Amino acid sequence: MLPSQPLLPAAVFALTVLQALATDTFIAAVYEHAVILPDATYKPVSSNDALALMNKNMDVLEEAIREAAQQGAHIIVTPEDGIYGWRFTREAIYPYLEDIPDPAVNWIPCTDPTRFGPAPVQERLSCMARNNSIFVVANMGDKKPCNSSDPSCPSDGRYQYNTDVVFDPEGKLVARYHKYNLFRGETQFNYPKEPEAITFETPFGKFGIFTCFDILFREPAVVLVSELQVDTVLFPTAWMNVLPFLTAVEFHSAWAMGMGVNLLSANTHNINWAMTGSGLFTPEGPATYHYDSRTEEGRLLLAELSARPRLSPTYPPAVNWSSYATSIKTFPEKNNTFSGAVRRDVFTFSELRSKAGNYTVCQGDLCCHLVYRMSNESQDEVYVLGAFDGLHGSLIKYHLQICTLLKCKSPDLKTCGQPVETARTKFEMFSLSGTFSTNYVFPEVLYSGVQLAPGEFEVLHDGRLKSKHGTSKPLLTATLFGRLYEKDPPHPLRPSP
């Protein structure tokens, strides 16, 4: 067989068509879904019972997809675990899995549902896309048989993967991604042997896709953006919010700004698991976002985004994250540094003891500089400047460098770094910088009530995170969150290639 010669003109034709249809903007949607969960069990349910539960969730997703399409959306992202939940053992999840083929097979499940065996979930997702003329992004489980000829084959004779799928407006499967960085509790799934960098072209830009915990690692997240130059990342997630630096809207917005791409983030919604926070994030900041820790309701979000943000006249300039911090003299030491824990990470903190001032605090190779002026100082609120340079995580460890202006939970300095959601102190100005050893730094500003601050801060080309005209709301944290991928230790759970 010599397929390459006849396929080449077809590929050139397809690229020509995409270029002819190219648009400057597109309407994107994400749906934060309050997932209907199965009963907790260690034993598998019947395939009929599994499908019944998945259909209940897909009923909700289908309505959201229909509404998004009616409002003009070209693509919609739904959450990780959005079809069946997450409370599974390896055995218990099996009835929920389907065999998902490589998209190269050119398959429309809606019109040919049994081509690769029973695939009711893929059929229904394909029909949602086809019937509404919209790209549909969903998360489901893939199963792949293996045998003793494969030394890595699990004892039950199959691989099970946490998988994202994308169907185009005709219902064709155009992308399949197996999650590479599993969270510590995802024992029902296998690690892929190699990372997958999945991209596909549309009339409104080049898209990449990965899932949840992947965003914190080089592969595939940085590879897709820095090497493959995608314009937009599709991001199904089941993100459990962790203050002060890793709430979903806070970090995902910062990541989109730091990486210079659109990020379409669809989170699961479950307040008992601290899961909420979805948005359409751009290099300039959030186009729209949602954070609701009080109700159990889902939410559909839509926004018009630049199809190719790097070509936009408002695209942020390149940043040298250590330029300013390494060019100035260290501010005088205030001799009041102390250690405090943000979860398990031991920071070096310095208390801000006056209404205005400049501070430096250092840890390891990182020195953080702050200039600030408060507009109103609540007597019972304490803020600190903090620095962290080290490994984060209990089992799966990765290297962070963090500079942060942070509100403490109470005037007791022992509470600095503990989660806090409200504040009363506003700032007339702040300027935060650090001697970062990485180009991958993500700027975060979080207001009281876990709200973002779109348009109220800027990142200068010399690496300073600055308020523009003061803070319109009380400040929880202003943070520069750096990742040193090259210092990450080997993964303790992923099999060696």
Short mmCIF file of C-alpha atoms in Angstrom, two decimals:
data_model
loop_
_atom_site.label_atom_id
_atom_site.label_comp_id
_atom_site.label_asym_id
_atom_site.label_seq_id
_atom_site.Cartn_x
_atom_site.Cartn_y
_atom_site.Cartn_z
CA MET A 1 0.00 0.00 0.00
CA LEU A 2 1.26 3.50 -0.88
CA PRO A 3 -1.22 5.88 0.72
CA SER A 4 1.05 8.90 0.94
CA GLN A 5 0.93 9.90 -2.76
CA PRO A 6 -2.88 10.10 -3.17
CA LEU A 7 -3.29 11.66 0.27
CA LEU A 8 -0.86 14.53 -0.35
CA PRO A 9 -3.11 16.50 -2.75
CA ALA A 10 -6.02 15.97 -0.36
CA ALA A 11 -4.00 17.36 2.53
CA VAL A 12 -2.94 20.38 0.48
CA PHE A 13 -6.56 20.93 -0.56
CA ALA A 14 -7.76 20.72 3.05
CA LEU A 15 -5.14 23.28 4.14
CA THR A 16 -6.15 25.55 1.26
CA VAL A 17 -9.80 25.33 2.30
CA LEU A 18 -8.92 26.18 5.92
CA GLN A 19 -6.91 29.19 4.80
CA ALA A 20 -9.77 30.37 2.61
CA LEU A 21 -12.26 30.05 5.47
CA ALA A 22 -9.95 31.57 8.07
CA THR A 23 -11.54 34.09 10.42
CA ASP A 24 -10.02 36.64 12.78
CA THR A 25 -12.29 35.80 15.72
CA PHE A 26 -14.49 32.96 16.89
CA ILE A 27 -17.06 32.38 19.59
CA ALA A 28 -15.97 29.88 22.22
CA ALA A 29 -17.99 28.27 24.99
CA VAL A 30 -17.26 26.23 28.09
CA TYR A 31 -19.76 24.51 30.35
CA GLU A 32 -19.16 24.01 34.08
CA HIS A 33 -21.13 20.85 34.81
CA ALA A 34 -22.54 19.68 38.14
CA VAL A 35 -21.87 16.00 37.41
CA ILE A 36 -24.42 13.38 38.39
CA LEU A 37 -22.25 10.90 40.26
CA PRO A 38 -22.64 7.13 40.48
CA ASP A 39 -23.07 5.37 43.78
CA ALA A 40 -19.69 4.62 45.32
CA THR A 41 -18.86 0.96 44.76
CA TYR A 42 -15.84 -1.26 44.43
CA LYS A 43 -17.67 -3.65 42.10
CA PRO A 44 -18.52 -2.98 38.45
CA VAL A 45 -22.13 -2.19 37.59
CA SER A 46 -23.76 -3.58 34.46
CA SER A 47 -23.02 -1.89 31.15
CA ASN A 48 -26.70 -0.86 30.95
CA ASP A 49 -26.54 0.83 34.36
CA ALA A 50 -23.30 2.56 33.41
CA LEU A 51 -24.80 3.85 30.17
CA ALA A 52 -27.92 5.03 31.99
CA LEU A 53 -25.80 7.18 34.33
CA MET A 54 -23.75 8.54 31.43
CA ASN A 55 -26.91 9.39 29.48
CA LYS A 56 -28.20 11.43 32.42
CA ASN A 57 -25.05 13.53 32.31
CA MET A 58 -25.08 13.73 28.52
CA ASP A 59 -28.69 14.96 28.66
CA VAL A 60 -27.42 17.98 30.58
CA LEU A 61 -24.40 18.45 28.34
CA GLU A 62 -26.54 18.19 25.21
CA GLU A 63 -28.79 21.00 26.40
CA ALA A 64 -25.73 23.19 27.10
CA ILE A 65 -24.28 22.37 23.68
CA ARG A 66 -27.57 23.21 21.98
CA GLU A 67 -27.80 26.53 23.82
CA ALA A 68 -24.18 27.41 22.99
CA ALA A 69 -24.76 26.67 19.29
CA GLN A 70 -27.91 28.78 19.26
CA GLN A 71 -25.83 31.66 20.63
CA GLY A 72 -23.34 31.29 17.80
CA ALA A 73 -20.57 29.29 19.45
CA HIS A 74 -18.14 27.51 17.12
CA ILE A 75 -16.69 25.24 19.81
CA ILE A 76 -17.64 24.11 23.31
CA VAL A 77 -15.51 22.42 25.99
CA THR A 78 -17.07 20.23 28.69
CA PRO A 79 -15.30 19.10 31.89
CA GLU A 80 -13.04 16.24 32.81
CA ASP A 81 -15.09 13.42 34.37
CA GLY A 82 -18.17 15.22 33.08
CA ILE A 83 -19.88 12.08 31.76
CA TYR A 84 -19.47 9.64 34.65
CA GLY A 85 -17.73 11.29 37.64
CA TRP A 86 -14.59 10.20 39.44
CA ARG A 87 -15.40 7.81 42.28
CA PHE A 88 -14.02 4.58 40.82
CA THR A 89 -11.61 1.74 41.33
CA ARG A 90 -9.89 0.30 38.28
CA GLU A 91 -12.44 -2.50 38.10
CA ALA A 92 -15.47 -0.32 38.79
CA ILE A 93 -14.82 2.10 35.93
CA TYR A 94 -14.52 -0.59 33.27
CA PRO A 95 -18.23 -0.65 32.22
CA TYR A 96 -17.98 3.08 31.46
CA LEU A 97 -15.10 2.74 28.98
CA GLU A 98 -15.20 2.52 25.19
CA ASP A 99 -12.58 1.72 22.58
CA ILE A 100 -11.71 5.10 21.06
CA PRO A 101 -9.90 4.73 17.71
CA ASP A 102 -7.16 6.92 16.30
CA PRO A 103 -8.82 9.87 14.51
CA ALA A 104 -6.86 8.94 11.37
CA VAL A 105 -9.58 6.33 10.68
CA ASN A 106 -11.84 9.16 9.43
CA TRP A 107 -14.92 8.16 11.45
CA ILE A 108 -18.27 9.82 12.10
CA PRO A 109 -19.83 7.74 14.92
CA CYS A 110 -23.19 9.46 14.45
CA THR A 111 -23.63 7.93 10.98
CA ASP A 112 -21.60 4.72 11.47
CA PRO A 113 -21.89 3.89 15.19
CA THR A 114 -20.87 0.21 15.15
CA ARG A 115 -17.79 0.41 12.92
CA PHE A 116 -15.47 -0.24 15.87
CA GLY A 117 -17.87 -2.12 18.13
CA PRO A 118 -20.36 -0.67 20.61
CA ALA A 119 -19.71 3.04 21.12
CA PRO A 120 -22.90 4.66 22.41
CA VAL A 121 -21.11 7.55 24.14
CA GLN A 122 -19.04 8.44 21.08
CA GLU A 123 -22.14 8.10 18.91
CA ARG A 124 -24.10 10.49 21.06
CA LEU A 125 -21.29 13.06 21.33
CA SER A 126 -20.78 12.88 17.57
CA CYS A 127 -24.47 13.50 16.98
CA MET A 128 -24.44 16.46 19.39
CA ALA A 129 -21.70 18.03 17.29
CA ARG A 130 -23.32 17.13 13.97
CA ASN A 131 -26.86 18.16 14.89
CA ASN A 132 -25.69 21.54 16.23
CA SER A 133 -22.86 22.22 13.72
CA ILE A 134 -20.32 22.84 16.49
CA PHE A 135 -16.99 21.43 17.67
CA VAL A 136 -17.64 19.38 20.83
CA VAL A 137 -14.87 18.61 23.34
CA ALA A 138 -15.58 15.94 25.97
CA ASN A 139 -13.74 13.72 28.43
CA MET A 140 -14.36 9.96 28.67
CA GLY A 141 -12.53 6.68 29.21
CA ASP A 142 -10.64 4.67 26.59
CA LYS A 143 -9.81 0.96 26.81
CA LYS A 144 -7.11 -0.81 24.84
CA PRO A 145 -6.47 -4.59 25.06
CA CYS A 146 -2.92 -5.89 25.52
CA ASN A 147 -1.25 -9.24 26.21
CA SER A 148 1.87 -10.84 27.64
CA SER A 149 3.93 -9.86 24.59
CA ASP A 150 3.81 -6.33 26.04
CA PRO A 151 5.89 -6.34 29.25
CA SER A 152 3.96 -3.29 30.52
CA CYS A 153 0.53 -4.85 30.00
CA PRO A 154 -1.54 -4.71 33.21
CA SER A 155 -2.54 -8.02 34.77
CA ASP A 156 -6.16 -7.61 33.65
CA GLY A 157 -5.07 -7.46 30.01
CA ARG A 158 -6.02 -3.91 29.16
CA TYR A 159 -4.89 -0.29 29.35
CA GLN A 160 -7.38 2.25 30.64
CA TYR A 161 -6.86 5.91 29.78
CA ASN A 162 -8.37 9.19 30.90
CA THR A 163 -9.18 10.56 27.43
CA ASP A 164 -10.32 13.76 25.73
CA VAL A 165 -12.15 13.56 22.40
CA VAL A 166 -13.02 16.27 19.89
CA PHE A 167 -15.76 15.99 17.26
CA ASP A 168 -16.02 18.51 14.43
CA PRO A 169 -19.28 20.10 13.21
CA GLU A 170 -19.90 17.11 10.93
CA GLY A 171 -19.56 14.76 13.90
CA LYS A 172 -16.18 13.38 12.82
CA LEU A 173 -13.66 12.39 15.48
CA VAL A 174 -10.75 14.79 14.90
CA ALA A 175 -8.71 14.49 18.10
CA ARG A 176 -8.05 11.98 20.86
CA TYR A 177 -5.76 12.71 23.80
CA HIS A 178 -4.70 10.36 26.60
CA LYS A 179 -3.94 12.26 29.81
CA TYR A 180 -0.22 12.02 30.56
CA ASN A 181 0.02 13.49 34.05
CA LEU A 182 -2.47 11.66 36.22
CA PHE A 183 -3.40 13.12 39.58
CA ARG A 184 -2.42 10.96 42.55
CA GLY A 185 -5.94 9.55 43.04
CA GLU A 186 -6.49 8.42 39.46
CA THR A 187 -5.54 4.80 40.08
CA GLN A 188 -8.32 3.62 37.75
CA PHE A 189 -6.26 4.79 34.77
CA ASN A 190 -2.89 3.93 33.23
CA TYR A 191 -0.13 6.33 32.30
CA PRO A 192 0.48 6.47 28.53
CA LYS A 193 3.93 5.20 27.59
CA GLU A 194 4.77 8.45 25.81
CA PRO A 195 3.38 11.99 26.04
CA GLU A 196 1.01 12.94 23.23
CA ALA A 197 1.11 16.42 21.66
CA ILE A 198 -2.30 16.57 19.98
CA THR A 199 -3.17 19.44 17.63
CA PHE A 200 -5.71 20.08 14.89
CA GLU A 201 -6.41 22.93 12.51
CA THR A 202 -9.67 24.87 12.19
CA PRO A 203 -10.73 27.97 10.24
CA PHE A 204 -10.26 29.84 13.52
CA GLY A 205 -6.78 28.79 14.45
CA LYS A 206 -4.62 25.89 15.54
CA PHE A 207 -5.83 24.03 18.62
CA GLY A 208 -4.14 21.83 21.19
CA ILE A 209 -5.62 19.83 24.03
CA PHE A 210 -4.64 18.45 27.43
CA THR A 211 -6.31 17.66 30.76
CA CYS A 212 -6.27 19.14 34.28
CA PHE A 213 -3.00 18.22 36.09
CA ASP A 214 -1.16 18.34 32.73
CA ILE A 215 -1.13 22.13 32.91
CA LEU A 216 1.55 22.08 35.62
CA PHE A 217 4.13 20.16 33.56
CA ARG A 218 6.25 20.70 30.48
CA GLU A 219 4.79 17.78 28.56
CA PRO A 220 2.44 18.24 26.88
CA ALA A 221 1.47 21.79 27.95
CA VAL A 222 4.62 23.76 27.16
CA VAL A 223 5.40 21.64 24.10
CA LEU A 224 2.04 22.49 22.54
CA VAL A 225 2.46 26.22 23.05
CA SER A 226 6.19 26.92 22.77
CA GLU A 227 7.14 24.32 20.16
CA LEU A 228 3.97 23.55 18.19
CA GLN A 229 2.65 27.13 18.41
CA VAL A 230 -1.02 26.42 19.01
CA ASP A 231 -3.30 29.44 19.22
CA THR A 232 -5.85 27.98 21.64
CA VAL A 233 -5.71 25.21 24.24
CA LEU A 234 -8.76 23.11 25.09
CA PHE A 235 -8.74 22.24 28.77
CA PRO A 236 -11.25 19.84 30.37
CA THR A 237 -10.55 19.76 34.09
CA ALA A 238 -11.83 18.54 37.45
CA TRP A 239 -9.90 21.10 39.48
CA MET A 240 -10.08 21.21 43.27
CA ASN A 241 -9.43 24.79 44.37
CA VAL A 242 -6.45 25.38 46.66
CA LEU A 243 -5.84 28.87 48.03
CA PRO A 244 -3.80 31.00 47.93
CA PHE A 245 -2.21 30.27 44.53
CA LEU A 246 -4.00 27.37 42.88
CA THR A 247 -7.66 28.23 42.57
CA ALA A 248 -8.89 27.31 39.10
CA VAL A 249 -9.71 30.77 37.73
CA GLU A 250 -6.62 32.31 39.32
CA PHE A 251 -4.05 29.89 37.96
CA HIS A 252 -5.70 29.15 34.61
CA SER A 253 -6.02 32.85 33.80
CA ALA A 254 -2.39 33.38 34.84
CA TRP A 255 -1.23 30.43 32.71
CA ALA A 256 -2.95 31.81 29.61
CA MET A 257 -1.28 35.19 30.19
CA GLY A 258 2.13 33.70 30.91
CA MET A 259 2.04 31.37 27.90
CA GLY A 260 0.40 33.87 25.54
CA VAL A 261 -2.47 31.69 24.30
CA ASN A 262 -6.21 31.28 24.66
CA LEU A 263 -7.24 28.70 27.26
CA LEU A 264 -10.78 27.31 27.19
CA SER A 265 -11.16 25.90 30.70
CA ALA A 266 -14.22 23.83 31.64
CA ASN A 267 -14.30 22.68 35.26
CA THR A 268 -16.45 20.16 37.05
CA HIS A 269 -18.80 21.72 39.61
CA ASN A 270 -19.04 20.13 43.05
CA ILE A 271 -18.79 22.36 46.11
CA ASN A 272 -18.22 19.43 48.47
CA TRP A 273 -14.99 18.71 46.57
CA ALA A 274 -14.12 22.43 46.19
CA MET A 275 -14.58 22.11 42.43
CA THR A 276 -15.64 25.27 40.62
CA GLY A 277 -14.04 27.86 38.38
CA SER A 278 -14.24 27.90 34.59
CA GLY A 279 -13.42 30.52 32.02
CA LEU A 280 -12.37 31.72 28.60
CA PHE A 281 -8.89 33.08 29.23
CA THR A 282 -6.67 35.04 26.83
CA PRO A 283 -3.14 36.49 26.79
CA GLU A 284 -4.65 39.82 27.88
CA GLY A 285 -6.68 38.31 30.74
CA PRO A 286 -10.06 36.64 31.24
CA ALA A 287 -12.71 37.25 28.56
CA THR A 288 -15.23 35.78 30.99
CA TYR A 289 -15.11 33.45 33.99
CA HIS A 290 -17.27 31.85 36.66
CA TYR A 291 -16.55 30.92 40.29
CA ASP A 292 -19.37 29.74 42.56
CA SER A 293 -18.65 27.92 45.80
CA ARG A 294 -22.18 28.26 47.18
CA THR A 295 -24.63 26.57 44.79
CA GLU A 296 -24.67 23.28 42.91
CA GLU A 297 -25.65 24.79 39.57
CA GLY A 298 -23.81 24.45 36.29
CA ARG A 299 -22.96 27.45 34.13
CA LEU A 300 -22.52 28.07 30.40
CA LEU A 301 -19.97 30.74 29.41
CA LEU A 302 -19.43 32.26 25.95
CA ALA A 303 -17.07 34.90 24.58
CA GLU A 304 -15.64 36.08 21.28
CA LEU A 305 -11.89 35.45 21.13
CA SER A 306 -9.05 36.24 18.77
CA ALA A 307 -8.44 33.25 16.53
CA ARG A 308 -4.71 33.93 16.29
CA PRO A 309 -3.78 35.97 19.35
CA ARG A 310 -0.09 36.25 18.44
CA LEU A 311 -1.13 38.34 15.42
CA SER A 312 -3.35 40.64 17.46
CA PRO A 313 -2.19 44.27 17.88
CA THR A 314 -2.95 43.94 21.61
CA TYR A 315 -0.76 40.84 22.06
CA PRO A 316 1.48 41.41 25.12
CA PRO A 317 5.20 41.95 24.46
CA ALA A 318 7.79 39.39 25.48
CA VAL A 319 8.82 39.53 29.13
CA ASN A 320 12.25 39.07 30.69
CA TRP A 321 11.05 37.94 34.09
CA SER A 322 14.26 38.67 35.97
CA SER A 323 15.39 41.83 34.19
CA TYR A 324 14.21 44.43 36.70
CA ALA A 325 14.82 42.38 39.83
CA THR A 326 18.43 41.64 38.91
CA SER A 327 19.17 45.24 37.91
CA ILE A 328 18.36 46.94 41.22
CA LYS A 329 20.00 46.93 44.58
CA THR A 330 18.31 44.75 47.14
CA PHE A 331 15.97 46.79 49.33
CA PRO A 332 17.21 47.07 52.90
CA GLU A 333 16.54 43.99 55.00
CA LYS A 334 13.86 44.61 57.61
CA ASN A 335 15.18 41.89 59.93
CA ASN A 336 11.74 40.48 60.42
CA THR A 337 11.75 37.47 58.14
CA PHE A 338 10.18 34.27 59.37
CA SER A 339 9.20 30.87 57.98
CA GLY A 340 5.62 29.94 57.23
CA ALA A 341 3.91 27.07 55.43
CA VAL A 342 1.66 27.26 52.40
CA ARG A 343 0.34 23.73 52.70
CA ARG A 344 3.62 21.76 52.81
CA ASP A 345 5.80 24.42 51.18
CA VAL A 346 7.95 26.40 53.62
CA PHE A 347 8.11 30.05 52.52
CA THR A 348 10.33 32.84 53.75
CA PHE A 349 8.03 35.71 54.74
CA SER A 350 8.53 39.34 55.72
CA GLU A 351 5.69 41.24 57.40
CA LEU A 352 4.64 44.56 55.85
CA ARG A 353 4.71 46.71 58.99
CA SER A 354 3.79 50.08 57.51
CA LYS A 355 1.19 51.48 55.15
CA ALA A 356 3.80 51.96 52.42
CA GLY A 357 7.32 50.77 51.77
CA ASN A 358 9.69 48.56 49.86
CA TYR A 359 10.80 45.11 50.84
CA THR A 360 13.07 42.30 49.69
CA VAL A 361 12.88 38.69 50.80
CA CYS A 362 15.03 35.85 49.49
CA GLN A 363 15.03 32.07 49.47
CA GLY A 364 17.45 29.87 47.56
CA ASP A 365 18.25 31.48 44.21
CA LEU A 366 15.15 33.68 44.30
CA CYS A 367 14.90 37.22 45.67
CA CYS A 368 11.50 38.93 45.58
CA HIS A 369 11.13 42.72 45.56
CA LEU A 370 8.00 44.66 46.48
CA VAL A 371 7.10 48.35 46.40
CA TYR A 372 3.61 49.12 47.72
CA ARG A 373 1.26 51.66 49.18
CA MET A 374 -2.01 50.75 50.89
CA SER A 375 -5.03 53.01 50.40
CA ASN A 376 -6.75 51.78 53.53
CA GLU A 377 -5.08 49.62 56.16
CA SER A 378 -7.36 47.49 58.31
CA GLN A 379 -5.83 47.24 61.76
CA ASP A 380 -6.61 43.54 62.12
CA GLU A 381 -5.22 42.51 58.71
CA VAL A 382 -1.61 41.51 58.10
CA TYR A 383 0.14 41.22 54.74
CA VAL A 384 3.50 39.63 53.98
CA LEU A 385 5.96 39.41 51.13
CA GLY A 386 6.90 35.78 50.56
CA ALA A 387 9.45 33.79 48.56
CA PHE A 388 9.62 30.07 47.77
CA ASP A 389 12.25 28.26 45.71
CA GLY A 390 11.95 24.50 45.89
CA LEU A 391 10.03 21.31 45.20
CA HIS A 392 6.27 21.28 45.67
CA GLY A 393 4.11 18.19 46.14
CA SER A 394 3.99 15.19 48.42
CA LEU A 395 4.35 12.28 45.99
CA ILE A 396 4.61 13.84 42.53
CA LYS A 397 7.07 16.70 43.01
CA TYR A 398 7.80 19.67 40.76
CA HIS A 399 9.97 22.75 41.14
CA LEU A 400 8.43 26.16 41.82
CA GLN A 401 9.73 29.69 42.27
CA ILE A 402 7.10 31.98 43.80
CA CYS A 403 7.06 35.65 44.79
CA THR A 404 3.87 36.71 46.54
CA LEU A 405 2.21 39.64 48.27
CA LEU A 406 -0.16 37.75 50.53
CA LYS A 407 -2.85 38.43 53.11
CA CYS A 408 -2.55 36.31 56.27
CA LYS A 409 -5.60 34.56 57.68
CA SER A 410 -5.35 36.50 60.95
CA PRO A 411 -2.93 38.92 62.69
CA ASP A 412 -1.18 35.86 64.09
CA LEU A 413 1.83 35.38 61.81
CA LYS A 414 1.54 31.63 62.22
CA THR A 415 -1.54 31.79 59.95
CA CYS A 416 0.31 33.36 57.02
CA GLY A 417 -0.10 31.01 54.06
CA GLN A 418 -3.34 29.45 55.29
CA PRO A 419 -6.39 29.70 52.98
CA VAL A 420 -8.36 32.93 53.26
CA GLU A 421 -11.16 34.12 50.96
CA THR A 422 -11.95 37.64 52.20
CA ALA A 423 -10.08 40.87 52.85
CA ARG A 424 -10.77 44.56 53.49
CA THR A 425 -7.47 46.22 52.58
CA LYS A 426 -7.03 47.94 49.21
CA PHE A 427 -3.76 49.09 47.67
CA GLU A 428 -3.06 52.38 45.89
CA MET A 429 -0.21 50.63 44.11
CA PHE A 430 2.03 47.58 44.16
CA SER A 431 4.99 46.46 42.08
CA LEU A 432 6.27 42.89 42.49
CA SER A 433 9.30 41.34 40.82
CA GLY A 434 11.75 38.48 41.30
CA THR A 435 15.11 37.08 40.21
CA PHE A 436 13.51 34.14 38.43
CA SER A 437 15.61 31.41 36.86
CA THR A 438 12.88 30.56 34.32
CA ASN A 439 10.95 32.15 31.46
CA TYR A 440 7.78 30.37 32.57
CA VAL A 441 6.18 32.70 35.09
CA PHE A 442 2.44 33.15 35.56
CA PRO A 443 1.07 36.45 36.98
CA GLU A 444 -1.82 36.17 39.46
CA VAL A 445 -3.90 38.87 41.16
CA LEU A 446 -6.78 37.68 43.33
CA TYR A 447 -9.33 39.89 45.06
CA SER A 448 -11.55 39.28 48.07
CA GLY A 449 -14.22 36.68 47.36
CA VAL A 450 -11.87 34.77 45.01
CA GLN A 451 -12.41 37.25 42.17
CA LEU A 452 -10.01 38.11 39.36
CA ALA A 453 -8.84 41.62 38.50
CA PRO A 454 -9.13 41.91 34.71
CA GLY A 455 -7.61 45.07 33.31
CA GLU A 456 -6.37 46.28 36.70
CA PHE A 457 -2.76 45.11 36.52
CA GLU A 458 -0.03 44.77 33.94
CA VAL A 459 3.19 42.90 33.42
CA LEU A 460 6.01 45.12 32.17
CA HIS A 461 8.63 43.80 29.75
CA ASP A 462 11.21 43.87 32.57
CA GLY A 463 9.23 41.38 34.66
CA ARG A 464 7.38 43.69 37.08
CA LEU A 465 3.79 42.84 38.03
CA LYS A 466 2.20 46.25 38.67
CA SER A 467 -1.21 47.58 39.55
CA LYS A 468 -2.46 50.13 37.03
CA HIS A 469 -4.61 52.48 39.11
CA GLY A 470 -4.79 50.81 42.49
CA THR A 471 -6.99 47.87 43.43
CA SER A 472 -10.73 48.36 43.05
CA LYS A 473 -11.38 45.61 45.61
CA PRO A 474 -9.54 44.35 48.68
CA LEU A 475 -6.53 42.22 47.79
CA LEU A 476 -5.95 38.57 48.73
CA THR A 477 -2.74 38.02 46.80
CA ALA A 478 -0.57 39.31 43.98
CA THR A 479 1.74 36.51 42.88
CA LEU A 480 4.38 35.61 40.33
CA PHE A 481 4.21 31.81 40.01
CA GLY A 482 7.28 30.37 38.30
CA ARG A 483 7.94 26.83 37.04
CA LEU A 484 11.44 25.36 36.63
CA TYR A 485 10.60 22.29 34.56
CA GLU A 486 14.24 21.34 34.13
CA LYS A 487 14.60 20.84 37.90
CA ASP A 488 11.69 18.42 38.24
CA PRO A 489 12.74 15.01 39.63
CA PRO A 490 11.79 11.79 37.81
CA HIS A 491 8.12 10.88 38.08
CA PRO A 492 7.70 8.26 40.85
CA LEU A 493 4.70 6.45 39.31
CA ARG A 494 5.05 6.63 35.53
CA PRO A 495 6.72 3.53 34.05
CA SER A 496 10.13 4.10 32.47
CA PRO A 497 10.06 3.99 28.64
#
